[in-house]
Coordinates of C-alpha atoms in Angstrom, one line a residue:
M1 CA 84.1 53.5 111.2
T2 CA 83.1 57.0 112.4
D3 CA 83.2 58.9 109.1
L4 CA 81.5 59.1 105.8
R5 CA 82.3 57.5 102.5
L6 CA 81.3 58.8 99.1
I7 CA 79.9 55.9 97.0
H8 CA 79.0 57.5 93.7
L9 CA 77.9 60.7 91.9
T10 CA 75.2 60.3 89.4
Y11 CA 73.3 62.7 87.1
A12 CA 69.9 61.4 85.9
G13 CA 67.1 62.7 83.7
S14 CA 64.1 61.5 81.8
A15 CA 65.2 60.0 78.4
K16 CA 68.8 60.8 79.3
P17 CA 71.6 58.2 79.8
A18 CA 72.8 58.3 83.4
A19 CA 76.2 59.9 83.9
H20 CA 78.0 58.6 87.0
V21 CA 81.3 57.8 88.6
L22 CA 81.9 55.2 91.4
F23 CA 84.3 56.0 94.2
D24 CA 86.6 53.6 95.8
D25 CA 86.7 53.4 99.6
D26 CA 90.4 54.2 99.4
T27 CA 91.7 56.2 96.5
T28 CA 90.0 57.2 93.2
V29 CA 91.9 59.1 90.5
I30 CA 90.0 60.8 87.6
Y31 CA 92.4 62.2 85.0
G32 CA 92.6 62.9 81.3
A33 CA 91.7 65.6 78.8
S34 CA 90.5 69.1 79.6
D35 CA 86.8 70.1 79.2
T36 CA 85.6 66.6 80.0
G37 CA 83.7 67.4 83.2
K38 CA 86.4 66.5 85.8
S39 CA 86.2 69.7 87.7
F40 CA 82.4 69.6 87.4
I41 CA 82.4 66.4 89.5
V42 CA 84.1 68.2 92.4
E43 CA 81.7 71.2 92.1
S44 CA 78.8 68.8 92.1
I45 CA 80.0 67.0 95.3
E46 CA 80.4 70.4 97.0
Y47 CA 76.9 71.4 95.9
M48 CA 75.4 68.1 97.2
L49 CA 77.1 68.6 100.6
G50 CA 75.3 71.9 101.2
G51 CA 76.7 74.2 98.5
T52 CA 74.6 77.2 97.6
S53 CA 75.0 77.2 93.8
L54 CA 76.2 75.1 91.0
P55 CA 77.3 76.6 87.6
L56 CA 76.0 74.1 85.1
I57 CA 78.0 73.1 82.0
P58 CA 76.2 72.6 78.6
E59 CA 76.5 68.8 78.9
A60 CA 74.4 68.8 82.1
E61 CA 71.4 70.3 80.2
G62 CA 68.3 68.1 80.5
Y63 CA 69.4 66.3 83.7
S64 CA 66.9 66.9 86.4
Q65 CA 68.4 65.0 89.4
I66 CA 71.8 64.9 91.0
L67 CA 72.4 61.8 93.2
L68 CA 75.2 61.5 95.7
G69 CA 75.5 58.1 97.3
L70 CA 77.0 58.0 100.8
R71 CA 77.8 55.3 103.3
L72 CA 77.0 56.5 106.8
P73 CA 79.3 55.7 109.8
D74 CA 77.0 52.8 110.8
G75 CA 77.6 51.2 107.4
N76 CA 74.1 51.9 105.9
P77 CA 73.8 53.6 102.5
V78 CA 71.9 56.8 101.9
T79 CA 71.3 58.6 98.6
L80 CA 70.9 62.3 98.5
V81 CA 68.8 63.6 95.6
R82 CA 68.8 67.3 94.7
R83 CA 67.8 69.3 91.6
P84 CA 70.5 71.6 90.1
D85 CA 68.4 74.7 91.0
S86 CA 66.7 73.8 94.3
N87 CA 67.6 73.8 98.0
A88 CA 65.3 70.8 98.6
V89 CA 67.2 67.6 99.3
H90 CA 65.5 64.1 99.3
A91 CA 67.2 61.5 101.4
H92 CA 66.7 57.8 100.5
F93 CA 68.1 55.1 102.8
A94 CA 69.2 53.0 99.9
D95 CA 71.9 52.9 97.2
L96 CA 70.1 54.4 94.2
R97 CA 71.9 55.0 90.9
G98 CA 69.2 56.1 88.4
L99 CA 66.3 58.4 88.0
V100 CA 64.4 58.4 91.3
T101 CA 60.6 58.5 91.2
R102 CA 59.7 57.0 94.6
P103 CA 58.9 59.2 97.7
A104 CA 61.8 60.3 99.8
D105 CA 62.4 58.7 103.1
R106 CA 63.3 62.1 104.5
E107 CA 62.8 65.6 103.2
L108 CA 65.7 67.9 103.9
T109 CA 66.9 71.4 103.0
A110 CA 70.4 72.4 102.0
V111 CA 70.1 75.6 103.9
H112 CA 71.3 75.2 107.5
T113 CA 69.1 76.7 110.1
T114 CA 68.9 76.1 113.8
R115 CA 65.2 76.4 113.8
S116 CA 64.6 73.4 111.6
T117 CA 65.3 69.7 112.0
R118 CA 65.1 69.3 108.3
S119 CA 68.6 70.7 107.7
L120 CA 71.0 68.5 105.7
S121 CA 73.8 69.7 107.9
M122 CA 72.0 68.6 111.1
F123 CA 71.2 65.2 109.5
L124 CA 74.7 64.3 108.4
L125 CA 76.5 66.0 111.4
G126 CA 74.2 64.0 113.7
E127 CA 75.2 60.8 111.8
L128 CA 78.9 61.8 112.4
G129 CA 78.2 62.4 116.1
L130 CA 78.8 66.2 115.7
G131 CA 75.2 67.4 116.4
G132 CA 75.1 70.4 118.7
V133 CA 78.8 71.3 118.2
R134 CA 79.2 75.1 118.6
I135 CA 81.9 77.2 117.1
R136 CA 82.9 80.8 117.8
K137 CA 81.5 83.2 115.2
N138 CA 82.9 86.6 116.2
E139 CA 85.5 88.4 118.4
A140 CA 82.9 89.2 121.0
G141 CA 82.5 85.5 121.8
G142 CA 79.2 84.7 120.2
T143 CA 78.7 81.1 118.9
R144 CA 76.8 79.3 116.2
D145 CA 76.2 75.7 115.1
L146 CA 78.8 73.8 113.2
T147 CA 77.6 73.3 109.7
L148 CA 78.3 70.7 107.0
P149 CA 79.8 73.3 104.6
D150 CA 82.3 74.2 107.4
L151 CA 83.7 70.7 107.2
A152 CA 83.3 70.4 103.4
H153 CA 85.4 73.5 103.0
L154 CA 88.3 71.7 104.5
S155 CA 87.8 68.4 102.6
V156 CA 86.4 69.2 99.1
I157 CA 88.7 71.6 97.3
T158 CA 87.7 73.0 93.8
E159 CA 90.3 74.0 91.3
T160 CA 89.6 77.7 91.8
R161 CA 90.2 77.5 95.5
M162 CA 93.2 75.3 95.1
V163 CA 95.3 78.2 93.7
D164 CA 93.5 81.1 95.4
P165 CA 95.9 83.2 97.5
L166 CA 93.2 83.1 100.3
S167 CA 94.1 80.8 103.2
P168 CA 92.8 77.3 102.9
V169 CA 91.2 77.8 106.3
L170 CA 89.2 81.0 105.5
R171 CA 86.0 80.8 103.5
S172 CA 86.1 84.4 102.2
Q173 CA 88.0 87.7 102.5
A174 CA 85.2 89.1 104.9
N175 CA 86.4 89.7 108.4
S176 CA 83.0 88.6 109.7
T177 CA 83.8 85.0 108.6
K178 CA 87.4 84.8 109.8
T179 CA 86.7 84.0 113.4
A180 CA 84.3 81.2 112.6
A181 CA 86.7 79.6 110.0
M182 CA 89.6 79.6 112.5
S183 CA 87.3 78.2 115.2
V184 CA 86.4 75.3 112.9
M185 CA 90.1 74.6 112.4
K186 CA 90.7 74.7 116.2
F187 CA 87.8 72.3 116.7
L188 CA 89.2 69.8 114.2
L189 CA 92.7 69.9 115.7
T190 CA 91.6 69.8 119.4
G191 CA 88.2 68.1 119.2
E192 CA 86.9 70.9 121.6
D193 CA 84.1 73.2 120.6
D194 CA 83.3 76.6 122.0
P195 CA 80.8 76.6 124.9
V196 CA 77.6 78.7 124.7
V197 CA 77.7 81.8 126.9
D198 CA 74.8 83.7 128.3
T199 CA 73.6 86.6 126.2
G200 CA 73.4 90.0 127.9
P201 CA 71.2 92.3 125.9
N202 CA 67.4 92.2 126.3
Q203 CA 64.9 91.7 123.5
G204 CA 64.6 95.4 122.7
Q205 CA 68.4 95.8 122.4
R206 CA 68.5 92.8 120.1
R207 CA 65.9 94.4 117.8
V208 CA 68.0 97.5 117.7
H209 CA 71.2 95.5 117.0
K210 CA 69.4 93.5 114.3
G211 CA 68.2 96.7 112.6
Q212 CA 71.7 98.2 112.7
I213 CA 73.2 94.9 111.4
N214 CA 70.7 94.7 108.6
L215 CA 71.4 98.3 107.6
L216 CA 75.2 97.7 107.6
H217 CA 74.6 94.5 105.6
Q218 CA 72.7 96.4 103.0
I219 CA 75.4 99.1 102.8
V220 CA 78.0 96.4 102.4
L221 CA 76.0 94.9 99.6
D222 CA 75.6 98.3 97.9
L223 CA 79.4 98.9 98.2
T224 CA 80.2 95.4 97.0
S225 CA 78.0 95.9 93.9
K226 CA 80.2 98.9 93.0
L227 CA 83.3 96.7 92.8
T228 CA 84.4 96.3 89.2
T229 CA 86.8 93.4 89.6
Q230 CA 86.9 90.0 91.4
E231 CA 90.3 90.7 92.8
N232 CA 90.8 90.7 96.6
E233 CA 92.7 93.4 98.4
T234 CA 96.0 91.5 98.3
Q235 CA 95.8 91.1 94.5
L236 CA 94.8 94.7 94.0
R237 CA 97.7 95.9 96.1
E238 CA 100.1 93.7 94.1
R239 CA 98.7 95.1 90.9
L240 CA 98.9 98.7 92.3
A241 CA 102.5 98.1 93.2
R242 CA 103.3 96.9 89.6
I243 CA 101.5 99.9 88.1
Q244 CA 103.2 102.3 90.4
T245 CA 106.6 100.8 89.4
T246 CA 105.7 101.2 85.7
I247 CA 104.5 104.8 86.4
D248 CA 107.9 105.6 88.1
T249 CA 109.8 104.2 85.2
Q250 CA 107.6 105.9 82.7
S251 CA 107.9 109.2 84.6
Q252 CA 111.7 109.0 84.4
S253 CA 111.5 108.6 80.6
L254 CA 109.0 111.4 80.4
R255 CA 111.3 113.7 82.5
V256 CA 114.3 113.0 80.3
I257 CA 112.4 113.7 77.0
A258 CA 110.5 116.6 78.5
N259 CA 113.8 118.2 79.7
R260 CA 115.3 117.7 76.3
H261 CA 112.1 119.3 74.8
I262 CA 112.2 122.3 77.2
T263 CA 115.9 122.8 76.5
A264 CA 115.4 122.8 72.8
V265 CA 112.4 125.1 73.0
T266 CA 114.4 127.5 75.2
S267 CA 117.3 127.5 72.8
R268 CA 115.0 128.0 69.9
M269 CA 113.4 131.0 71.6
Q270 CA 116.9 132.5 72.2
A271 CA 117.9 131.8 68.6
S272 CA 114.7 133.4 67.4
Q273 CA 115.4 136.5 69.4
E274 CA 119.0 136.7 68.2
L275 CA 117.9 136.1 64.6
A276 CA 115.3 138.8 64.9
A277 CA 117.9 141.3 66.2
L278 CA 120.3 140.2 63.4
E279 CA 117.7 140.6 60.7
S280 CA 116.7 144.0 62.1
R281 CA 120.3 145.2 62.1
L282 CA 120.9 143.7 58.6
A283 CA 117.9 145.6 57.3
E284 CA 119.2 148.8 58.8
V285 CA 122.7 148.2 57.3
T286 CA 121.3 147.3 53.9
D287 CA 119.1 150.5 54.0
L288 CA 122.1 152.6 55.0
L289 CA 124.2 151.1 52.3
T290 CA 121.5 151.8 49.7
R291 CA 121.3 155.4 50.9
F292 CA 125.0 156.0 51.1
R293 CA 125.6 154.5 47.7
L294 CA 123.1 156.9 46.3
L295 CA 124.8 159.7 48.1
E296 CA 128.2 158.5 46.7
Q297 CA 126.7 158.5 43.2
Q298 CA 125.4 162.0 43.9
Y299 CA 128.8 163.2 45.1
R300 CA 130.6 161.8 42.0
S301 CA 127.9 163.3 39.7
D302 CA 128.5 166.7 41.4
L303 CA 132.2 166.4 40.9
E304 CA 131.8 165.6 37.3
R305 CA 129.5 168.6 36.8
L306 CA 131.9 170.9 38.6
Q307 CA 134.7 169.7 36.4
T308 CA 132.6 170.4 33.4
V309 CA 131.5 173.8 34.7
S310 CA 135.2 174.7 35.4
E311 CA 136.3 173.8 31.9
V312 CA 133.3 175.1 30.0
G313 CA 133.2 178.3 32.0
S314 CA 136.8 179.1 31.1
L315 CA 136.2 178.4 27.5
L316 CA 133.0 180.6 27.4
G317 CA 134.8 183.5 29.1
F318 CA 137.7 183.6 26.7
F319 CA 136.1 183.1 23.3
R320 CA 132.7 184.9 23.5
I321 CA 132.4 188.7 22.7
G322 CA 129.4 190.6 24.1
T323 CA 127.6 190.6 27.4
C324 CA 129.7 189.1 30.1
V325 CA 128.6 185.5 30.8
F326 CA 129.8 185.8 34.4
C327 CA 128.4 189.2 35.6
G328 CA 126.1 190.3 32.7
A329 CA 128.1 193.5 32.0
E330 CA 127.8 195.1 28.6
P331 CA 130.9 195.5 26.5
E332 CA 131.0 199.2 27.1
H333 CA 131.2 198.7 30.8
Q334 CA 133.9 196.0 30.7
H335 CA 137.5 196.7 31.4
P336 CA 140.3 194.9 29.5
S337 CA 141.0 192.3 32.2
H338 CA 137.4 191.7 33.1
S339 CA 137.2 188.2 31.5
A340 CA 140.3 187.0 33.2
E341 CA 139.2 188.1 36.6
E342 CA 135.7 186.6 36.2
T343 CA 137.2 183.3 35.0
T344 CA 139.6 183.2 38.0
Q345 CA 136.7 183.8 40.4
L346 CA 134.7 181.0 38.7
H347 CA 137.6 178.6 38.9
Q348 CA 138.1 179.4 42.6
A349 CA 134.4 178.9 43.3
V350 CA 134.3 175.6 41.4
Q351 CA 137.5 174.4 43.1
A352 CA 136.1 175.2 46.5
E353 CA 132.9 173.3 45.8
T354 CA 135.0 170.4 44.3
D355 CA 137.2 170.3 47.4
K356 CA 134.2 170.2 49.7
T357 CA 132.4 167.5 47.7
T358 CA 135.6 165.5 47.4
S359 CA 136.1 165.7 51.2
L360 CA 132.5 164.5 51.8
L361 CA 133.0 161.6 49.4
T362 CA 136.3 160.7 51.1
D363 CA 134.5 160.5 54.4
L364 CA 131.7 158.5 52.9
L365 CA 133.7 155.8 51.3
P366 CA 135.2 154.2 54.5
T367 CA 131.7 154.3 56.0
I368 CA 130.3 152.4 53.0
S369 CA 133.2 149.9 53.3
D370 CA 132.5 149.3 57.0
L371 CA 128.8 148.8 56.2
D372 CA 129.7 146.3 53.6
V373 CA 131.8 144.4 56.1
Q374 CA 129.0 144.6 58.7
R375 CA 126.4 143.4 56.1
D376 CA 128.5 140.3 55.2
T377 CA 129.1 139.5 58.8
L378 CA 125.4 139.9 59.6
R379 CA 124.5 137.7 56.7
R380 CA 126.9 134.9 57.8
R381 CA 125.6 135.1 61.4
T382 CA 122.0 135.0 60.1
E383 CA 122.7 131.9 58.1
T384 CA 124.3 130.3 61.1
F385 CA 121.3 131.0 63.3
L386 CA 118.9 129.8 60.7
T387 CA 120.8 126.5 60.5
Q388 CA 120.8 126.3 64.3
A389 CA 117.1 127.1 64.4
A390 CA 116.3 124.4 61.9
G391 CA 118.2 121.8 64.0
L392 CA 116.4 122.9 67.1
D393 CA 113.0 122.7 65.2
A394 CA 113.8 119.1 64.2
E395 CA 114.8 118.2 67.8
I396 CA 111.6 119.7 69.1
D397 CA 109.5 117.7 66.6
T398 CA 111.3 114.5 67.5
A399 CA 110.8 115.1 71.3
E400 CA 107.1 115.9 70.7
E401 CA 106.7 112.6 68.7
Q402 CA 108.3 110.7 71.5
L403 CA 106.3 112.5 74.2
A404 CA 102.8 111.9 72.6
P405 CA 102.7 108.0 73.1
L406 CA 104.4 108.2 76.4
R407 CA 101.9 110.7 77.7
A408 CA 99.0 108.6 76.3
H409 CA 100.4 105.5 78.1
M410 CA 100.9 107.5 81.3
D411 CA 97.3 108.7 81.2
D412 CA 96.2 105.0 80.9
L413 CA 98.4 104.1 83.8
L414 CA 97.1 106.9 86.0
A415 CA 93.5 106.0 85.1
A416 CA 94.2 102.3 86.1
R417 CA 95.9 103.5 89.3
S418 CA 92.9 105.6 90.2
T419 CA 90.5 102.7 89.5
I420 CA 92.5 100.4 91.8
E421 CA 92.8 103.0 94.5
R422 CA 89.0 103.4 94.3
E423 CA 88.6 99.6 94.5
L424 CA 90.9 99.5 97.6
E425 CA 88.9 102.3 99.2
L426 CA 85.7 100.4 98.6
H427 CA 87.4 97.2 100.1
S428 CA 88.5 99.3 103.1
R429 CA 85.1 100.7 103.7
I430 CA 83.5 97.3 103.3
S431 CA 86.0 95.8 105.8
E432 CA 85.3 98.6 108.2
L433 CA 81.6 98.1 107.9
E434 CA 81.9 94.4 108.3
H435 CA 84.0 94.9 111.4
R436 CA 81.3 97.1 112.8
R437 CA 78.7 94.6 111.9
S438 CA 80.7 91.8 113.5
K439 CA 81.1 93.9 116.6
L440 CA 77.4 94.7 116.7
D441 CA 76.6 91.0 116.1
G442 CA 78.9 90.1 119.1
E443 CA 77.3 92.8 121.3
G444 CA 73.9 91.4 120.4
A445 CA 74.9 87.9 121.4
V446 CA 76.9 88.3 124.6
A447 CA 77.2 90.9 127.4
A448 CA 80.9 91.2 127.2
T449 CA 83.8 90.1 125.0
R450 CA 85.4 86.7 125.6
R451 CA 89.1 86.1 125.3
A452 CA 90.1 84.1 122.3
E453 CA 91.3 80.5 123.0
H454 CA 94.2 79.4 120.8
I455 CA 95.4 76.0 119.8
P456 CA 97.9 74.6 122.3
A457 CA 101.5 74.6 121.0
R458 CA 101.9 70.9 121.6
I459 CA 98.9 70.1 119.3
L460 CA 100.2 72.5 116.6
S461 CA 103.6 70.9 116.8
V462 CA 102.1 67.5 116.0
F463 CA 100.1 68.8 113.1
D464 CA 103.0 70.8 111.7
S465 CA 105.2 67.7 111.8
I466 CA 102.6 65.8 109.7
L467 CA 102.4 68.7 107.3
R468 CA 106.2 68.7 106.9
E469 CA 106.3 64.9 106.5
T470 CA 103.7 65.2 103.8
L471 CA 105.7 67.8 101.8
E472 CA 108.9 65.8 102.4
A473 CA 107.1 62.6 101.1
W474 CA 106.1 64.6 98.0
K475 CA 109.7 65.8 97.6
V476 CA 108.6 69.5 97.3
P477 CA 111.7 71.7 97.3
A478 CA 112.0 75.2 98.8
V479 CA 109.1 74.8 101.3
D480 CA 111.0 73.8 104.4
F481 CA 109.7 74.3 107.9
A482 CA 106.1 74.4 106.9
E483 CA 103.7 75.4 109.7
Y484 CA 100.1 76.6 110.3
D485 CA 100.0 80.2 111.6
Q486 CA 96.9 80.1 113.8
Y487 CA 97.0 83.9 114.4
N488 CA 96.6 84.7 110.7
G489 CA 94.9 81.4 109.7
D490 CA 97.4 80.7 107.0
I491 CA 100.3 78.4 106.0
R492 CA 103.9 79.5 106.1
A493 CA 106.6 77.5 104.3
G494 CA 110.2 78.4 103.3
N495 CA 109.9 81.5 105.5
R496 CA 107.1 82.9 103.3
P497 CA 103.3 82.9 103.5
R498 CA 101.4 80.8 101.1
A499 CA 99.7 83.8 99.6
G500 CA 103.2 85.1 98.5
R501 CA 104.0 82.1 96.4
G502 CA 103.2 81.2 92.8
K503 CA 100.1 79.3 91.7
G504 CA 101.9 76.0 91.6
V505 CA 103.4 76.2 95.1
R506 CA 100.1 77.5 96.4
S507 CA 98.2 74.5 95.0
V508 CA 100.8 72.0 96.4
L509 CA 100.7 73.7 99.9
H510 CA 96.9 73.7 99.8
S511 CA 96.8 70.0 98.9
A512 CA 99.4 69.1 101.6
F513 CA 97.5 71.1 104.2
I514 CA 94.1 69.4 103.5
T515 CA 95.6 65.9 103.4
A516 CA 97.8 66.5 106.5
L517 CA 94.7 67.7 108.3
A518 CA 92.8 64.6 107.4
R519 CA 95.7 62.3 108.4
Y520 CA 96.0 64.1 111.7
C521 CA 92.3 63.8 112.5
I522 CA 92.1 60.2 111.4
D523 CA 95.3 59.2 113.4
Q524 CA 94.1 61.1 116.5
D525 CA 90.5 59.9 116.2
L526 CA 89.3 63.4 116.0
P527 CA 86.2 64.8 114.0
H528 CA 86.6 64.8 110.3
P529 CA 84.4 63.8 107.3
G530 CA 86.9 61.0 106.5
F531 CA 87.4 61.9 102.9
V532 CA 89.2 64.5 100.8
V533 CA 88.4 65.6 97.2
L534 CA 91.3 67.4 95.5
D535 CA 90.9 69.1 92.1
S536 CA 94.2 69.8 90.3
P537 CA 96.4 69.6 93.4
V538 CA 99.7 69.5 91.3
V539 CA 98.6 70.3 87.8
T540 CA 100.0 73.8 87.9
Y541 CA 103.1 72.9 89.7
R542 CA 106.5 73.5 88.0
E543 CA 109.8 72.7 89.5
P544 CA 111.6 75.9 90.7
V545 CA 114.8 76.9 89.1
G546 CA 117.5 78.6 91.1
E547 CA 121.0 78.2 92.3
D548 CA 120.0 77.5 95.8
V549 CA 117.2 75.0 95.1
D550 CA 117.7 71.3 94.6
I551 CA 115.4 70.2 91.8
T552 CA 113.8 66.8 92.3
G553 CA 111.7 66.5 89.2
H554 CA 109.4 63.9 90.7
V555 CA 106.9 65.9 92.9
V556 CA 103.9 64.7 90.9
D557 CA 104.9 61.0 91.0
H558 CA 105.7 61.2 94.7
F559 CA 102.4 62.9 95.4
Y560 CA 100.4 60.0 93.8
R561 CA 102.5 57.3 95.5
H562 CA 102.0 59.0 98.9
M563 CA 98.2 59.5 98.3
A564 CA 97.9 55.8 97.5
T565 CA 98.6 55.2 101.2
F566 CA 96.0 57.8 102.4
P567 CA 94.3 56.4 105.5
G568 CA 90.9 57.8 104.6
Q569 CA 89.1 58.1 101.2
A570 CA 90.8 60.3 98.6
I571 CA 89.4 61.4 95.3
I572 CA 91.9 63.1 93.0
I573 CA 91.1 65.1 89.9
E574 CA 94.1 65.8 87.5
N575 CA 94.9 66.3 83.9
G576 CA 98.2 64.4 83.6
D577 CA 98.5 60.6 83.8
P578 CA 99.5 59.2 87.2
P579 CA 102.5 56.8 87.3
A580 CA 101.7 53.3 86.1
D581 CA 102.5 51.7 89.5
V582 CA 99.9 54.0 91.1
L583 CA 97.2 53.2 88.5
S584 CA 97.6 49.5 89.4
R585 CA 96.9 50.2 93.1
V586 CA 93.9 52.7 92.8
T587 CA 90.6 52.9 91.1
S588 CA 90.9 55.3 88.1
Y589 CA 88.9 56.9 85.3
R590 CA 90.6 58.2 82.2
F591 CA 88.5 60.8 80.2
T592 CA 89.7 61.0 76.7
G593 CA 87.5 63.7 75.2
S594 CA 87.2 61.6 72.1
H595 CA 85.4 58.4 70.9
D596 CA 88.2 56.2 72.2
G597 CA 87.5 55.0 75.8
R598 CA 85.4 57.1 78.1
P599 CA 85.0 60.6 76.6
G600 CA 84.0 62.4 79.8
F601 CA 81.7 62.4 82.8
F602 CA 78.6 62.9 80.6
P603 CA 77.9 60.6 77.6
A604 CA 77.7 62.2 74.2
S605 CA 74.3 60.8 73.5
P606 CA 72.1 57.8 74.3
T607 CA 73.0 56.0 71.1
S608 CA 76.6 57.2 70.7
P609 CA 79.5 54.8 71.3
R610 CA 80.7 57.4 73.8
G611 CA 77.6 56.6 76.0
T612 CA 77.8 52.8 76.1
A613 CA 77.8 51.0 79.4
A614 CA 81.2 49.6 78.7
S615 CA 82.8 53.0 78.4
Q616 CA 81.4 54.0 81.8
H617 CA 83.1 51.4 83.9
P618 CA 86.1 52.5 86.1
Q619 CA 89.4 50.8 86.0
P620 CA 89.6 48.9 89.3
R621 CA 92.8 48.7 91.2
A622 CA 94.7 45.5 91.1
T623 CA 94.2 43.1 93.9

């Protein structure tokens, strides 16, 4: 055997009952209720194999030691002991499963460094026969040591990474780590590392490069601290596209309602102008009618007075003796026909005035009639425009009520878009600075760039065939022609990149890739840790529904049956129950989250039935 085996994971502490799981050399399945510490087991394994941090759960409080039991390629056991908050690792060449108080056989550090022989990476990689392996770290051709986390990244998969759109090969979105990650994949598939090349720059140039790199690194950290979300560029662009689609739809609705509002306001303004003109004209006509009716009354009064004067004058002229009432002549100066002549002259004068007044009244009456007609017409038109204006006012109020929430929502969408665009700009600047830093790093390592060496097509073909066979064995639909894209460091299946699929398909493709890689390396006798740890490989998977997709309905069952034949060591963490025929062939733990059976990874208390020794035993596979 030329690979490692995980024996057990144990948490120990003073006055605390030990929490541990034992791993089978072949397949171990840990399943059951949520929030029982299943994913914490995977995170702890990753931490013990050189991880930088371990987020503790409340149940781990009070435990001061984490023990990971390993069997080395030569068959001897070793127990790694590490505190939850320390980089110091104590190696004991024995199988220890409780609180360790004896001195360590070897003091190690989880931080890999080429200047120290105490590195955990150098120790375990040396046991695997991989000491001194170099991988390419940048486009310029610089190299670095292979580290244990490089291999653990491709064999221990946490639940978060399982569904992450980021390629299973890559360790982060940073461009500065992409070359190294793809170089590790190339090393596993070919067994050939990258040779060390002579460095060109002198010591002074190296110091300058180092200062520039440190400066760029600090700027990158400052820019990264300004990021307000944990989303990567792909997720931000997807969210930006969704927001932009919503903005376009919202804009169309706003335009329709705004146009209706503008039309109503314009019509209301025109109606107001017409109404003002009508009211002004109506006031003029009403005023003229008032004046003309007064004039009519005056004319009729004048005619009545003239008629009275005509009649009374004649009577006065004929019956009164004395001074003439017409001319004032005394009787002695009057001639016999004087009264008759004066009466005739009076009658003529009154008649002339009567004719004149009657003519004026005759001319005035049609004018008054016309003005009456105009007034009635103006009143009707005014009422019509008032009704129209009221309708337009109601339409304007309705449009404004509809516009207010739409505009508020649009403001929120625009603010969200601005935030995402600012985040993308920060990501772009970070990527640019990291590219410059990577370039400077390369220039500080070698004199000239070195051509990238790709994985030969014949090797890729063999690996792709194993990947496809794995997916076919799991009966996964709609992922035909799966392959590893070495130029982008990602998986393609069903003519689509893995990042473009849903969470369920991403997790299945990630699991298939990791297991296929392990099978390939084991079959070809190539470097590999020899084990895989998969957290929730199919828990989020749902069968696709579509007219062009054949639904199998048995992906989860086929996954377990296929993994039961895995040539190395497999540790699977899931929520759902495996098929009964698989449980009889593998070592399994069922966490119940209750007092029945084993509640979880950590016992509830030293005296609780949940913490008894009987509840801690695994269910062994049938012989």
